[in-house]
């Protein structure tokens, strides 16, 4: 089975989804990310989907799932690089990705994660 | 044809190679990277190959090619995440990747690129 690699950059995990995922790959990614968040103490997860031209309801739910799991494990998830057609399809599918943070590109996503981390610094 | 996405993070371009590349994909990556370096003024290119279990001589030469092109365009290329078996194969193939900078993981690669950029600051 094809596994999507997870890159660690400081306290952020970076995932680039490059090809249409089979369900098994999507499930594995969810599990691997949860494991890596706990193992590395990451506070942010950045998922780049700029290469995806189609996002079906399964992948949409998977993205929402990762975001929810991340939240429980105290990590913020940001999905970046969504193509306009993908955004349109998601809404047509009735998936508004509630609770999933998005940003136009990786740089903006990183800025969002840094802002979220700084908001935390008062608490920790 | 499958195209590998190039992520821009500040002045660094990040590429994650996730599946075995066909020759056409490898050529396209080389061209895309050269274009992006010029377009974005990037000073560093980070190529993660942790997902690759096999690197043949074509891919080996492509990595060396990207590094050489980058150098001409004033960008440092670092290849990160090479699996031990890949390193062994490359040497057995007689490809020692001369001129290609390597680092164990993305964090170390980023540190290498930052050090290279700071070395430049005396010149600019």
GROMACS .gro file of C-alpha atoms in nm:
model
  248
    1UNK     CA    1   0.000   0.000   0.000
    2UNK     CA    2   0.111   0.352  -0.080
    3UNK     CA    3   0.185   0.561   0.231
    4UNK     CA    4   0.205   0.939   0.228
    5UNK     CA    5   0.522   1.062   0.401
    6UNK     CA    6   0.495   1.308   0.689
    7UNK     CA    7   0.771   1.568   0.715
    8UNK     CA    8   0.861   1.727   1.045
    9UNK     CA    9   0.962   2.092   1.043
   10UNK     CA   10   1.018   2.217   1.395
   11UNK     CA   11   0.682   2.178   1.571
   12UNK     CA   12   0.487   2.145   1.249
   13UNK     CA   13   0.411   1.831   1.050
   14UNK     CA   14   0.387   1.881   0.675
   15UNK     CA   15   0.199   1.653   0.438
   16UNK     CA   16   0.182   1.697   0.061
   17UNK     CA   17  -0.097   1.499  -0.098
   18UNK     CA   18   0.009   1.445  -0.457
   19UNK     CA   19  -0.211   1.177  -0.602
   20UNK     CA   20  -0.572   1.077  -0.561
   21UNK     CA   21  -0.585   0.872  -0.246
   22UNK     CA   22  -0.741   0.532  -0.214
   23UNK     CA   23  -0.950   0.489   0.099
   24UNK     CA   24  -0.683   0.272   0.261
   25UNK     CA   25  -0.414   0.536   0.204
   26UNK     CA   26  -0.638   0.804   0.352
   27UNK     CA   27  -0.702   0.592   0.661
   28UNK     CA   28  -0.331   0.521   0.700
   29UNK     CA   29  -0.254   0.893   0.675
   30UNK     CA   30  -0.503   0.968   0.953
   31UNK     CA   31  -0.345   0.704   1.178
   32UNK     CA   32   0.013   0.803   1.094
   33UNK     CA   33  -0.061   1.169   1.163
   34UNK     CA   34  -0.219   1.095   1.500
   35UNK     CA   35   0.083   0.883   1.592
   36UNK     CA   36   0.330   1.148   1.477
   37UNK     CA   37   0.152   1.429   1.664
   38UNK     CA   38   0.184   1.235   1.988
   39UNK     CA   39   0.538   1.117   1.920
   40UNK     CA   40   0.681   1.454   1.817
   41UNK     CA   41   0.465   1.685   2.027
   42UNK     CA   42   0.379   1.878   1.710
   43UNK     CA   43   0.146   2.173   1.753
   44UNK     CA   44   0.056   2.219   1.389
   45UNK     CA   45  -0.032   2.005   1.087
   46UNK     CA   46  -0.009   2.154   0.738
   47UNK     CA   47  -0.174   1.958   0.457
   48UNK     CA   48  -0.105   2.075   0.102
   49UNK     CA   49  -0.362   1.961  -0.153
   50UNK     CA   50  -0.261   2.189  -0.441
   51UNK     CA   51  -0.193   1.887  -0.661
   52UNK     CA   52  -0.544   1.747  -0.617
   53UNK     CA   53  -0.791   1.826  -0.891
   54UNK     CA   54  -1.068   1.621  -0.741
   55UNK     CA   55  -1.166   1.581  -0.377
   56UNK     CA   56  -1.447   1.335  -0.319
   57UNK     CA   57  -1.661   1.311  -0.009
   58UNK     CA   58  -1.437   1.045   0.143
   59UNK     CA   59  -1.127   1.263   0.124
   60UNK     CA   60  -1.331   1.562   0.243
   61UNK     CA   61  -1.440   1.368   0.550
   62UNK     CA   62  -1.085   1.246   0.603
   63UNK     CA   63  -0.957   1.606   0.610
   64UNK     CA   64  -1.226   1.697   0.862
   65UNK     CA   65  -1.135   1.384   1.061
   66UNK     CA   66  -0.765   1.473   1.075
   67UNK     CA   67  -0.857   1.822   1.190
   68UNK     CA   68  -1.078   1.686   1.470
   69UNK     CA   69  -0.819   1.432   1.582
   70UNK     CA   70  -0.555   1.705   1.577
   71UNK     CA   71  -0.771   1.930   1.790
   72UNK     CA   72  -0.809   1.660   2.055
   73UNK     CA   73  -0.432   1.608   2.051
   74UNK     CA   74  -0.380   1.986   2.084
   75UNK     CA   75  -0.252   2.046   1.730
   76UNK     CA   76  -0.399   2.292   1.478
   77UNK     CA   77  -0.460   2.160   1.126
   78UNK     CA   78  -0.447   2.388   0.824
   79UNK     CA   79  -0.535   2.271   0.472
   80UNK     CA   80  -0.360   2.478   0.204
   81UNK     CA   81  -0.351   2.513  -0.172
   82UNK     CA   82  -0.707   2.411  -0.249
   83UNK     CA   83  -0.791   2.467  -0.616
   84UNK     CA   84  -1.104   2.672  -0.688
   85UNK     CA   85  -1.275   2.378  -0.862
   86UNK     CA   86  -1.217   2.163  -0.554
   87UNK     CA   87  -1.375   2.424  -0.327
   88UNK     CA   88  -1.678   2.438  -0.558
   89UNK     CA   89  -1.710   2.059  -0.564
   90UNK     CA   90  -1.687   2.033  -0.185
   91UNK     CA   91  -1.970   2.280  -0.139
   92UNK     CA   92  -2.177   2.101  -0.403
   93UNK     CA   93  -2.120   1.778  -0.213
   94UNK     CA   94  -2.253   1.950   0.098
   95UNK     CA   95  -1.913   1.936   0.266
   96UNK     CA   96  -1.831   2.281   0.397
   97UNK     CA   97  -1.533   2.147   0.596
   98UNK     CA   98  -1.659   2.299   0.919
   99UNK     CA   99  -1.382   2.322   1.173
  100UNK     CA  100  -1.107   2.284   0.913
  101UNK     CA  101  -0.877   2.585   0.889
  102UNK     CA  102  -0.765   2.671   0.537
  103UNK     CA  103  -0.508   2.904   0.381
  104UNK     CA  104  -0.422   2.990   0.023
  105UNK     CA  105  -0.066   2.859   0.028
  106UNK     CA  106   0.201   2.706   0.251
  107UNK     CA  107   0.350   3.040   0.360
  108UNK     CA  108   0.010   3.171   0.471
  109UNK     CA  109  -0.067   2.839   0.639
  110UNK     CA  110   0.259   2.857   0.833
  111UNK     CA  111   0.177   3.212   0.941
  112UNK     CA  112  -0.163   3.091   1.063
  113UNK     CA  113  -0.001   2.811   1.264
  114UNK     CA  114   0.251   3.048   1.417
  115UNK     CA  115  -0.026   3.285   1.518
  116UNK     CA  116  -0.215   2.993   1.677
  117UNK     CA  117   0.098   2.883   1.865
  118UNK     CA  118   0.160   3.233   1.995
  119UNK     CA  119  -0.195   3.255   2.119
  120UNK     CA  120  -0.112   2.949   2.327
  121UNK     CA  121   0.198   3.094   2.486
  122UNK     CA  122  -0.011   3.274   2.746
  123UNK     CA  123  -0.153   2.944   2.862
  124UNK     CA  124   0.160   2.731   2.876
  125UNK     CA  125   0.148   1.312  -1.688
  126UNK     CA  126   0.199   1.318  -1.313
  127UNK     CA  127   0.366   1.638  -1.191
  128UNK     CA  128   0.533   1.672  -0.854
  129UNK     CA  129   0.412   1.985  -0.672
  130UNK     CA  130   0.667   2.240  -0.553
  131UNK     CA  131   0.590   2.415  -0.224
  132UNK     CA  132   0.727   2.757  -0.147
  133UNK     CA  133   0.826   2.830   0.211
  134UNK     CA  134   0.983   3.172   0.242
  135UNK     CA  135   1.293   3.160   0.024
  136UNK     CA  136   1.304   2.783   0.010
  137UNK     CA  137   1.131   2.549  -0.235
  138UNK     CA  138   1.026   2.216  -0.092
  139UNK     CA  139   0.968   1.901  -0.295
  140UNK     CA  140   0.854   1.568  -0.154
  141UNK     CA  141   0.911   1.279  -0.392
  142UNK     CA  142   0.661   1.015  -0.292
  143UNK     CA  143   0.645   0.762  -0.570
  144UNK     CA  144   0.895   0.616  -0.811
  145UNK     CA  145   0.930   0.870  -1.088
  146UNK     CA  146   0.899   0.798  -1.453
  147UNK     CA  147   1.163   0.966  -1.664
  148UNK     CA  148   0.914   1.222  -1.795
  149UNK     CA  149   0.810   1.321  -1.443
  150UNK     CA  150   1.173   1.360  -1.340
  151UNK     CA  151   1.244   1.581  -1.639
  152UNK     CA  152   0.935   1.793  -1.569
  153UNK     CA  153   1.046   1.835  -1.207
  154UNK     CA  154   1.386   1.960  -1.320
  155UNK     CA  155   1.225   2.215  -1.554
  156UNK     CA  156   0.960   2.323  -1.302
  157UNK     CA  157   1.221   2.373  -1.033
  158UNK     CA  158   1.444   2.584  -1.257
  159UNK     CA  159   1.142   2.798  -1.350
  160UNK     CA  160   1.032   2.836  -0.988
  161UNK     CA  161   1.381   2.931  -0.867
  162UNK     CA  162   1.391   3.214  -1.119
  163UNK     CA  163   1.029   3.319  -1.061
  164UNK     CA  164   1.041   3.323  -0.681
  165UNK     CA  165   1.404   3.417  -0.626
  166UNK     CA  166   1.440   3.114  -0.399
  167UNK     CA  167   1.782   3.060  -0.245
  168UNK     CA  168   1.730   2.702  -0.136
  169UNK     CA  169   1.576   2.381  -0.269
  170UNK     CA  170   1.491   2.098  -0.030
  171UNK     CA  171   1.415   1.758  -0.182
  172UNK     CA  172   1.277   1.492   0.050
  173UNK     CA  173   1.321   1.136  -0.077
  174UNK     CA  174   1.239   0.951   0.246
  175UNK     CA  175   0.952   0.771   0.072
  176UNK     CA  176   1.174   0.628  -0.200
  177UNK     CA  177   1.297   0.274  -0.148
  178UNK     CA  178   1.474   0.257  -0.479
  179UNK     CA  179   1.675   0.524  -0.659
  180UNK     CA  180   1.798   0.420  -1.001
  181UNK     CA  181   2.075   0.583  -1.196
  182UNK     CA  182   1.832   0.808  -1.386
  183UNK     CA  183   1.689   0.957  -1.067
  184UNK     CA  184   2.038   0.981  -0.921
  185UNK     CA  185   2.152   1.181  -1.222
  186UNK     CA  186   1.836   1.393  -1.205
  187UNK     CA  187   1.915   1.487  -0.843
  188UNK     CA  188   2.267   1.582  -0.942
  189UNK     CA  189   2.124   1.777  -1.237
  190UNK     CA  190   1.884   1.977  -1.018
  191UNK     CA  191   2.170   2.055  -0.783
  192UNK     CA  192   2.388   2.182  -1.071
  193UNK     CA  193   2.106   2.389  -1.223
  194UNK     CA  194   2.030   2.532  -0.880
  195UNK     CA  195   2.392   2.628  -0.830
  196UNK     CA  196   2.397   2.821  -1.158
  197UNK     CA  197   2.076   2.997  -1.052
  198UNK     CA  198   2.231   3.077  -0.713
  199UNK     CA  199   2.022   2.836  -0.507
  200UNK     CA  200   2.155   2.563  -0.278
  201UNK     CA  201   1.999   2.217  -0.315
  202UNK     CA  202   1.980   1.976  -0.023
  203UNK     CA  203   1.853   1.618  -0.057
  204UNK     CA  204   1.712   1.486   0.270
  205UNK     CA  205   1.571   1.165   0.414
  206UNK     CA  206   1.770   0.917   0.208
  207UNK     CA  207   1.716   0.561   0.328
  208UNK     CA  208   2.030   0.360   0.406
  209UNK     CA  209   1.953   0.106   0.133
  210UNK     CA  210   1.926   0.387  -0.122
  211UNK     CA  211   2.265   0.524  -0.022
  212UNK     CA  212   2.416   0.178  -0.060
  213UNK     CA  213   2.255   0.130  -0.403
  214UNK     CA  214   2.377   0.469  -0.526
  215UNK     CA  215   2.734   0.389  -0.435
  216UNK     CA  216   2.705   0.045  -0.595
  217UNK     CA  217   2.580   0.216  -0.911
  218UNK     CA  218   2.890   0.432  -0.903
  219UNK     CA  219   2.684   0.746  -0.831
  220UNK     CA  220   2.838   0.924  -0.537
  221UNK     CA  221   2.620   1.234  -0.594
  222UNK     CA  222   2.921   1.463  -0.603
  223UNK     CA  223   2.818   1.821  -0.547
  224UNK     CA  224   2.480   1.726  -0.399
  225UNK     CA  225   2.438   1.838  -0.038
  226UNK     CA  226   2.254   1.592   0.183
  227UNK     CA  227   2.106   1.597   0.532
  228UNK     CA  228   1.937   1.333   0.745
  229UNK     CA  229   1.597   1.501   0.770
  230UNK     CA  230   1.403   1.814   0.678
  231UNK     CA  231   1.494   2.004   0.996
  232UNK     CA  232   1.865   1.944   0.943
  233UNK     CA  233   1.831   2.032   0.575
  234UNK     CA  234   1.662   2.361   0.663
  235UNK     CA  235   1.943   2.440   0.908
  236UNK     CA  236   2.197   2.371   0.632
  237UNK     CA  237   2.014   2.606   0.394
  238UNK     CA  238   1.993   2.879   0.655
  239UNK     CA  239   2.365   2.848   0.723
  240UNK     CA  240   2.432   2.874   0.348
  241UNK     CA  241   2.211   3.183   0.321
  242UNK     CA  242   2.387   3.350   0.614
  243UNK     CA  243   2.724   3.282   0.460
  244UNK     CA  244   2.597   3.481   0.161
  245UNK     CA  245   2.493   3.781   0.362
  246UNK     CA  246   2.849   3.911   0.364
  247UNK     CA  247   2.843   3.922  -0.015
  248UNK     CA  248   2.503   4.081  -0.072
   0.00000   0.00000   0.00000
